[in-house]
Coordinates of C-alpha atoms in Angstrom, one line a residue:
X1 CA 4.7 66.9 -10.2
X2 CA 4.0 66.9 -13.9
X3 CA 0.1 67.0 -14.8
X4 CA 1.4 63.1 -17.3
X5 CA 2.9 61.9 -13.5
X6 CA -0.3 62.5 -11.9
X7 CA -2.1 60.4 -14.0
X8 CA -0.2 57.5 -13.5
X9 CA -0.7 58.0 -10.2
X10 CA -4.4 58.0 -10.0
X11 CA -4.2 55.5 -12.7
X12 CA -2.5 53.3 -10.3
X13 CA -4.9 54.3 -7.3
X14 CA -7.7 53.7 -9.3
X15 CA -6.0 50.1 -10.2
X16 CA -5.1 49.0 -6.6
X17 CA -8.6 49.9 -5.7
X18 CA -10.5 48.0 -8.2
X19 CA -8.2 45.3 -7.2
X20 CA -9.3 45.2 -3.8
X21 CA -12.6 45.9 -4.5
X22 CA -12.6 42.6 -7.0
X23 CA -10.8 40.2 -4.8
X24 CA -13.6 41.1 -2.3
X25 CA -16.6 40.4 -4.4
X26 CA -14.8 37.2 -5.5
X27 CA -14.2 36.1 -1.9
X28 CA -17.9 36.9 -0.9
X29 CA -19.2 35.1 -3.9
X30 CA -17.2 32.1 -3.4
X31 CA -18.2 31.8 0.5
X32 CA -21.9 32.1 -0.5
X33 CA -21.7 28.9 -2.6
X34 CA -23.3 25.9 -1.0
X35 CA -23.3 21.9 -1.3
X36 CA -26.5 21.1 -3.0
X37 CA -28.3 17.7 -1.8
X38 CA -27.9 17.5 1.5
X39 CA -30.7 15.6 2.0
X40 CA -29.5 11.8 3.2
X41 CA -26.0 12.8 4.2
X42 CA -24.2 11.6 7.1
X43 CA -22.7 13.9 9.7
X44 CA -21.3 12.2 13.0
X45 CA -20.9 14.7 16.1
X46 CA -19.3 13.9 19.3
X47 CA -20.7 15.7 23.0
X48 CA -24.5 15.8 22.3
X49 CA -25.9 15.3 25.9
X50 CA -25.9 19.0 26.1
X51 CA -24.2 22.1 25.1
X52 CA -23.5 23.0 21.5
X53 CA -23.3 19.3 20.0
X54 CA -26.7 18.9 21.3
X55 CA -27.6 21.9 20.0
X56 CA -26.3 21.2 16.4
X57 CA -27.3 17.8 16.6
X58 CA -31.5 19.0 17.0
X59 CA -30.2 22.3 14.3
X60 CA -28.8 19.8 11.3
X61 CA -31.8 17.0 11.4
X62 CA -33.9 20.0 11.0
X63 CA -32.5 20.9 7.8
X64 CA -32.2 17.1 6.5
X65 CA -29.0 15.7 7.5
X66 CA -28.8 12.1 8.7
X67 CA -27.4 12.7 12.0
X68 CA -25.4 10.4 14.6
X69 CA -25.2 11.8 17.7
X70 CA -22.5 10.7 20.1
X71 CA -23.2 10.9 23.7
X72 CA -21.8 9.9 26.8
X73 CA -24.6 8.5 28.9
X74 CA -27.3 7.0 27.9
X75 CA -29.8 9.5 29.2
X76 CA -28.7 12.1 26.9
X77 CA -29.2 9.9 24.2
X78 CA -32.9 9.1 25.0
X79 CA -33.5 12.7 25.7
X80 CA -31.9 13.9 22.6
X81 CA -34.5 11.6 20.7
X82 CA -37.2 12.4 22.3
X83 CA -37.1 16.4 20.4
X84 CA -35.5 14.7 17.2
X85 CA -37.1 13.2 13.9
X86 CA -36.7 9.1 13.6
X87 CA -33.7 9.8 11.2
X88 CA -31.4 10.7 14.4
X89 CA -29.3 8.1 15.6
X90 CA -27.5 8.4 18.8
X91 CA -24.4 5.9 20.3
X92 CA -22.8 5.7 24.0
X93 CA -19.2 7.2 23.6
X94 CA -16.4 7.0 26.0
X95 CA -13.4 8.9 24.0
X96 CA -10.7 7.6 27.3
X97 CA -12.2 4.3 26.3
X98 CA -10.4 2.3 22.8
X99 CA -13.1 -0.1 22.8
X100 CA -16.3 2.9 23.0
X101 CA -14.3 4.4 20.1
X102 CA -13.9 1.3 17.9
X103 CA -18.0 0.8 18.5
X104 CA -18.7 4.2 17.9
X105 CA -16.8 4.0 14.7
X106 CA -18.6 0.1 13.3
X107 CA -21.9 2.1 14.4
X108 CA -21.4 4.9 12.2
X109 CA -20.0 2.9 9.1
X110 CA -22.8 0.7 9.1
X111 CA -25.5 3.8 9.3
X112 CA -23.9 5.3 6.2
X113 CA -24.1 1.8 4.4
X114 CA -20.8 2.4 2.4
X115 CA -21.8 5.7 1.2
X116 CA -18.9 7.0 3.4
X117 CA -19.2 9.8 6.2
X118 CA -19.9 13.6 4.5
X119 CA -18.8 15.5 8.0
X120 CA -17.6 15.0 11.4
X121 CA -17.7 17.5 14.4
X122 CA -15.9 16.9 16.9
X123 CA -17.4 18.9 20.3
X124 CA -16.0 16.4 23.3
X125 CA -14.3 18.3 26.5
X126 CA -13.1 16.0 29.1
X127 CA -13.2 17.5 33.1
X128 CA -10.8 19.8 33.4
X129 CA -9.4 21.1 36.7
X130 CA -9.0 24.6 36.6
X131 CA -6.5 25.9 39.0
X132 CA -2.9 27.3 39.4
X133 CA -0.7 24.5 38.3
X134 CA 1.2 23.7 41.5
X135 CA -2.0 22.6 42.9
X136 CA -2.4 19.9 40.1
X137 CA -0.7 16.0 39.8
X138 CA -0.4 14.6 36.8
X139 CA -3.4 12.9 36.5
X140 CA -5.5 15.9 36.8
X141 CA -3.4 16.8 33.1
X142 CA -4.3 13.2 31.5
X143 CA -8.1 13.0 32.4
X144 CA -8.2 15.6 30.3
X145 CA -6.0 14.9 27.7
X146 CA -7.1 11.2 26.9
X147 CA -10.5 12.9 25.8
X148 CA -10.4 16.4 24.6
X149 CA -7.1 16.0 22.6
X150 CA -5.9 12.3 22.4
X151 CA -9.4 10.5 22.6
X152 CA -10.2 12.8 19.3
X153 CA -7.8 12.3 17.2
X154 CA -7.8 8.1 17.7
X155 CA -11.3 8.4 16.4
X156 CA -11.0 11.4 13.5
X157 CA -7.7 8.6 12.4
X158 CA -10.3 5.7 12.4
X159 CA -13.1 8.0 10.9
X160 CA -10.7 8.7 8.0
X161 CA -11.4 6.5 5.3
X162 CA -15.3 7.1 5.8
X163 CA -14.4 11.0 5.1
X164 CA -12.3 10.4 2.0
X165 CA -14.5 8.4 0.4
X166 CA -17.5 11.0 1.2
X167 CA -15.1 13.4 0.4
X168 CA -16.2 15.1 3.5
X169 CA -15.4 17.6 5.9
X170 CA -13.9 18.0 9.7
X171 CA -15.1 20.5 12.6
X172 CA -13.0 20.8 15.0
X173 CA -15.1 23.3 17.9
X174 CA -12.7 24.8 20.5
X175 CA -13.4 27.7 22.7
X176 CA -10.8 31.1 23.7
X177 CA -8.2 28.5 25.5
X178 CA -7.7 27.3 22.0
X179 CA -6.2 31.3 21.3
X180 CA -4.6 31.8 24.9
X181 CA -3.8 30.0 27.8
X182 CA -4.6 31.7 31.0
X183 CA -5.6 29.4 33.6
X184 CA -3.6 26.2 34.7
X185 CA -4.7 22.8 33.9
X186 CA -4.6 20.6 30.7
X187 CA -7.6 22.3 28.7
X188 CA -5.7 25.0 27.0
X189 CA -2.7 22.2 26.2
X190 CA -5.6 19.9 24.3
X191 CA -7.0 22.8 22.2
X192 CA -3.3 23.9 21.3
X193 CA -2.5 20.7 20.4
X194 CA -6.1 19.8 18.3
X195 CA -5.2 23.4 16.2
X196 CA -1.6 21.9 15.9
X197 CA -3.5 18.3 14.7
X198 CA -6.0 20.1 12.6
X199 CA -3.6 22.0 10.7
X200 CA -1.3 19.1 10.0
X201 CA -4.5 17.3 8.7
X202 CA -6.3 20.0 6.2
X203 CA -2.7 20.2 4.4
X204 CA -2.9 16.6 4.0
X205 CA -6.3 15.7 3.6
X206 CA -7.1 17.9 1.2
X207 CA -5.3 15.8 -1.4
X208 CA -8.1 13.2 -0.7
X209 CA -11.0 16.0 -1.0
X210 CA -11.4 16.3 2.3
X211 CA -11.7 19.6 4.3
X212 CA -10.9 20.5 7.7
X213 CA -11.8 23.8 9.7
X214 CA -11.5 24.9 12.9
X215 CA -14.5 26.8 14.8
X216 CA -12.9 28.9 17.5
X217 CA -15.4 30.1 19.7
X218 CA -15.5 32.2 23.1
X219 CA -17.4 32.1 26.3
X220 CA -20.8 30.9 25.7
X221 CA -23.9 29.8 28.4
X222 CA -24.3 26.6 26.8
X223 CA -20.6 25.6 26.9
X224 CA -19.4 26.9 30.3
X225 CA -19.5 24.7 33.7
X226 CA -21.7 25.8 36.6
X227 CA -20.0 27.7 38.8
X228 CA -20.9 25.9 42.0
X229 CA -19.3 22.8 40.2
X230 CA -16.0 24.8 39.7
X231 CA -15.9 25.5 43.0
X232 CA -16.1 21.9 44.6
X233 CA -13.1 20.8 42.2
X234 CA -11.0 24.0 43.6
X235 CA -12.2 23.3 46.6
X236 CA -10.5 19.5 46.4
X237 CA -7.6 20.0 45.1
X238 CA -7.4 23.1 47.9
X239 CA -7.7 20.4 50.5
X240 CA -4.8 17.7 49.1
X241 CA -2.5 20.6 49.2
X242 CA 0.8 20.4 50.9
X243 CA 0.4 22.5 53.9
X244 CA 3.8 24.5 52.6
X245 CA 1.9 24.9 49.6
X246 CA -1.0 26.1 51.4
X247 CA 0.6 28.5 52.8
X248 CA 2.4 30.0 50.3
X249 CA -0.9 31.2 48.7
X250 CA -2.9 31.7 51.8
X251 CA -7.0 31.4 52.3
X252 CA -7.8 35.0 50.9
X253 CA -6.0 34.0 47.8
X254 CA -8.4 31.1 47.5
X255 CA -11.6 33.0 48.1
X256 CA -10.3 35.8 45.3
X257 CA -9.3 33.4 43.1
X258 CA -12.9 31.7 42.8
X259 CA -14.3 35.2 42.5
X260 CA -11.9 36.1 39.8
X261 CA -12.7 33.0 37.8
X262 CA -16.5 33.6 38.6
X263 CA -16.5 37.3 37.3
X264 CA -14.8 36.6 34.5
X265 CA -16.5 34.2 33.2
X266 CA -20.1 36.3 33.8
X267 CA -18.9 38.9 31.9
X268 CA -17.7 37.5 29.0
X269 CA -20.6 34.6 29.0
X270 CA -22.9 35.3 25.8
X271 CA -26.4 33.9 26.5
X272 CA -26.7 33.3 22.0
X273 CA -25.1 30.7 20.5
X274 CA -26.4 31.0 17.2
X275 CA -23.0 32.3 15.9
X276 CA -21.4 29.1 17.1
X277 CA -24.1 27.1 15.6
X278 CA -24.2 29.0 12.3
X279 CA -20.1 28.7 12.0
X280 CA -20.5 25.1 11.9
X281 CA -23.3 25.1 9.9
X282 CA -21.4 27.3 7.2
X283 CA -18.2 24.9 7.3
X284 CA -20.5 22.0 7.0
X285 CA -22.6 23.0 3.9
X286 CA -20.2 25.8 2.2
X287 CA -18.9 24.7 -1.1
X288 CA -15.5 26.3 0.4
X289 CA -15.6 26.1 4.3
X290 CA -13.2 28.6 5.6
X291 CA -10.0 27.4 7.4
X292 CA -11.2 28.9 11.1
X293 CA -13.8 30.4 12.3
X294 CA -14.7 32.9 15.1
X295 CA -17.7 33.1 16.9
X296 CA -18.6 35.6 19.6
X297 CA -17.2 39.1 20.3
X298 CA -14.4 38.2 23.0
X299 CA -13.4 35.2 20.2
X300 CA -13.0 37.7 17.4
X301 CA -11.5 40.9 19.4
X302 CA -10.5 40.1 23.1
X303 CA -8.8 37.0 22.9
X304 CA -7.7 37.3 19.8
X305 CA -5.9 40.5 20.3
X306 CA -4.4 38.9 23.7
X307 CA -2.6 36.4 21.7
X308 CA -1.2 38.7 19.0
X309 CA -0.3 40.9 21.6
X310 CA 3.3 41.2 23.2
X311 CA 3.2 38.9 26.1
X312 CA 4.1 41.3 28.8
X313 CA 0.8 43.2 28.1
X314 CA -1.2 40.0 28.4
X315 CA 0.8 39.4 31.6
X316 CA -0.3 42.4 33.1
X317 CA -4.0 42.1 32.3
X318 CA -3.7 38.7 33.9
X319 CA -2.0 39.8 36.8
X320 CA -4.5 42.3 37.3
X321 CA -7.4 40.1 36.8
X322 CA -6.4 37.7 39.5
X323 CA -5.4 37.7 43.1
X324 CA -1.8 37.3 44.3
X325 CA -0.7 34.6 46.6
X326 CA 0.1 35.6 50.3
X327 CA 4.2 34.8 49.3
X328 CA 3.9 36.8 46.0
X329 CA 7.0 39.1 45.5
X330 CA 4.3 41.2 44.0
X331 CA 4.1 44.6 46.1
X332 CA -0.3 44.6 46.1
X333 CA -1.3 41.3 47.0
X334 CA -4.7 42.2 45.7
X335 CA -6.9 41.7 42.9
X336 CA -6.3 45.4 41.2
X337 CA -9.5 44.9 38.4
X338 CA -13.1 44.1 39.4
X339 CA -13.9 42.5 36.2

């Protein structure tokens, strides 16, 4: 190679590099700008009786929003007061009920006295069964549907006009289910479908000003239902089964099973939910809120990778993470990883 060709090639290196290298500090600089005045602006969050709406809801009046809290009893309301400034409002929300919606919605237009809604986060998760799917009817699919996937969007559509003329912003908060399904029941199915429905909505609202992200979050404390309760819903739907179906899976399968779904869930559970809080603090107050983000270590690498990964090697993890039933064609009936 001649000493002219050389050059051009480190020329071109050195290029490329400095490309990089500027498309970097241009991306960090424009995720570091913020919404000035946030002082007096309306944000509207769904799930506050505990968890991580309750814990955002306590998070944003500290730094000044105006915040209306959505809760589904009244107790959480009161309680959520209690540790709040006088500028928190709270309202009873059913998201399986039209009517609670439609209240929910004339309660938050009038707080914001025409000044229109400047962000939304929606953090509602209706019971979900978890449990092979033969066990479940269909039933045990809607009660979770009507709230975590179809009870949001009805009141994101009638939230709409109070975003566009804010010019406001969407959260949509879903945990790892969102990234991969691997347990049976209709949770997974309503976070696919609100990262199908939030998509479809930041390519059109953003015509209007308004911005949508997505907050996709893994296994936190705050977030994840006590195991005893997990237990009593298996434990039902155990005892409608079919005796044929019973016996195709067998009592040690149930007993592994709930000890599969326990162990798992322990060692991926995160005790800090600060990331999740500061994600949706960032798409709240960022001049440019990023389309999704990730919070916690099994959101941004385990699950993640699971669902970029070819599906038989996500099959086998799976399969080796949970028990067998008794009429499994699988040769070791057993549960091969003690998570």
């Amino acid at each position: 190679m001649s000493p002219q060709n050389l050059s051009l090639s480190d020329s071109l290196h050195i290029a490329i590099l400095a490309s990089i290298l500027s498309l970097i500090i241009y991306w960090l600089a424009r995720d570091s700008r913020r919404v000035g005045n946030l002082g007096g602006k309306h944000v509207f969050i769904t799930g506050c009786d505990t968890g991580l709406g309750n814990s955002l809801a306590k998070w944003l009046d500290k730094r000044g929003f105006c915040v209306i809290a959505a809760c589904a009893t009244e107790k959480g309301g009161q309680e959520l007061r209690s540790c709040t400034s006088l500028s928190l409002k709270t309202v009873n929300l059913n998201l399986a009920d039209s009517n609670s919606i439609a209240r929910a919605v004339l309660f938050v237009t009038e707080e914001t006295a025409g000044n229109g809604l400047f962000g939304f986060v929606s953090n509602a998760e209706g019971t979900a069964p978890v449990a092979p799917t033969d066990w479940l009817k269909t039933e045990d699919f809607c009660s979770v549907l009507d709230i975590s996937l179809l009870g949001l969007i009805e009141i994101t559509l009638k939230l709409l006009p109070l975003l566009k003329k804010a010019e406001g912003r969407v959260i949509n908060l879903m945990n790892a289910k969102g990234l991969m399904a691997f347990v049976g029941g209709g949770y997974s199915l309503s976070k696919w479908g609100m990262e199908a429905f939030s998509d479809t909505l930041r390519t059109e609202m953003q015509h209007f000003g308004v911005k949508v992200s997505i907050v996709e979050h893994g296994f936190f404390m705050a977030g994840v239902v006590n195991s005893d309760v997990t237990k009593r819903n298996l434990l039902r739907l155990w005892n409608r089964l079919t005796p044929e179906i019973r016996n195709t899976y067998g009592e040690k399968y149930f007993v592994e099973y709930i000890k599969a779904q326990r162990s798992l869930v322990k060692r991926l559970c995160d005790s800090d939910i600060s990331n999740v809080i500061k994600c949706m603090e960032h798409a709240l107050i960022a001049k440019y809120p990023r389309t999704r983000y990730r919070a916690g270590w099994d959101a941004k690498f385990f699950w993640l990778f699971l669902s970029y990964a070819p599906s038989c090697l996500s099959d086998m993890l799976l399969r080796m993470t949970f028990p067998a039933p008794a009429a499994s064609r699988r040769s070791a009936p057993e549960v091969l990883i003690n998570i």
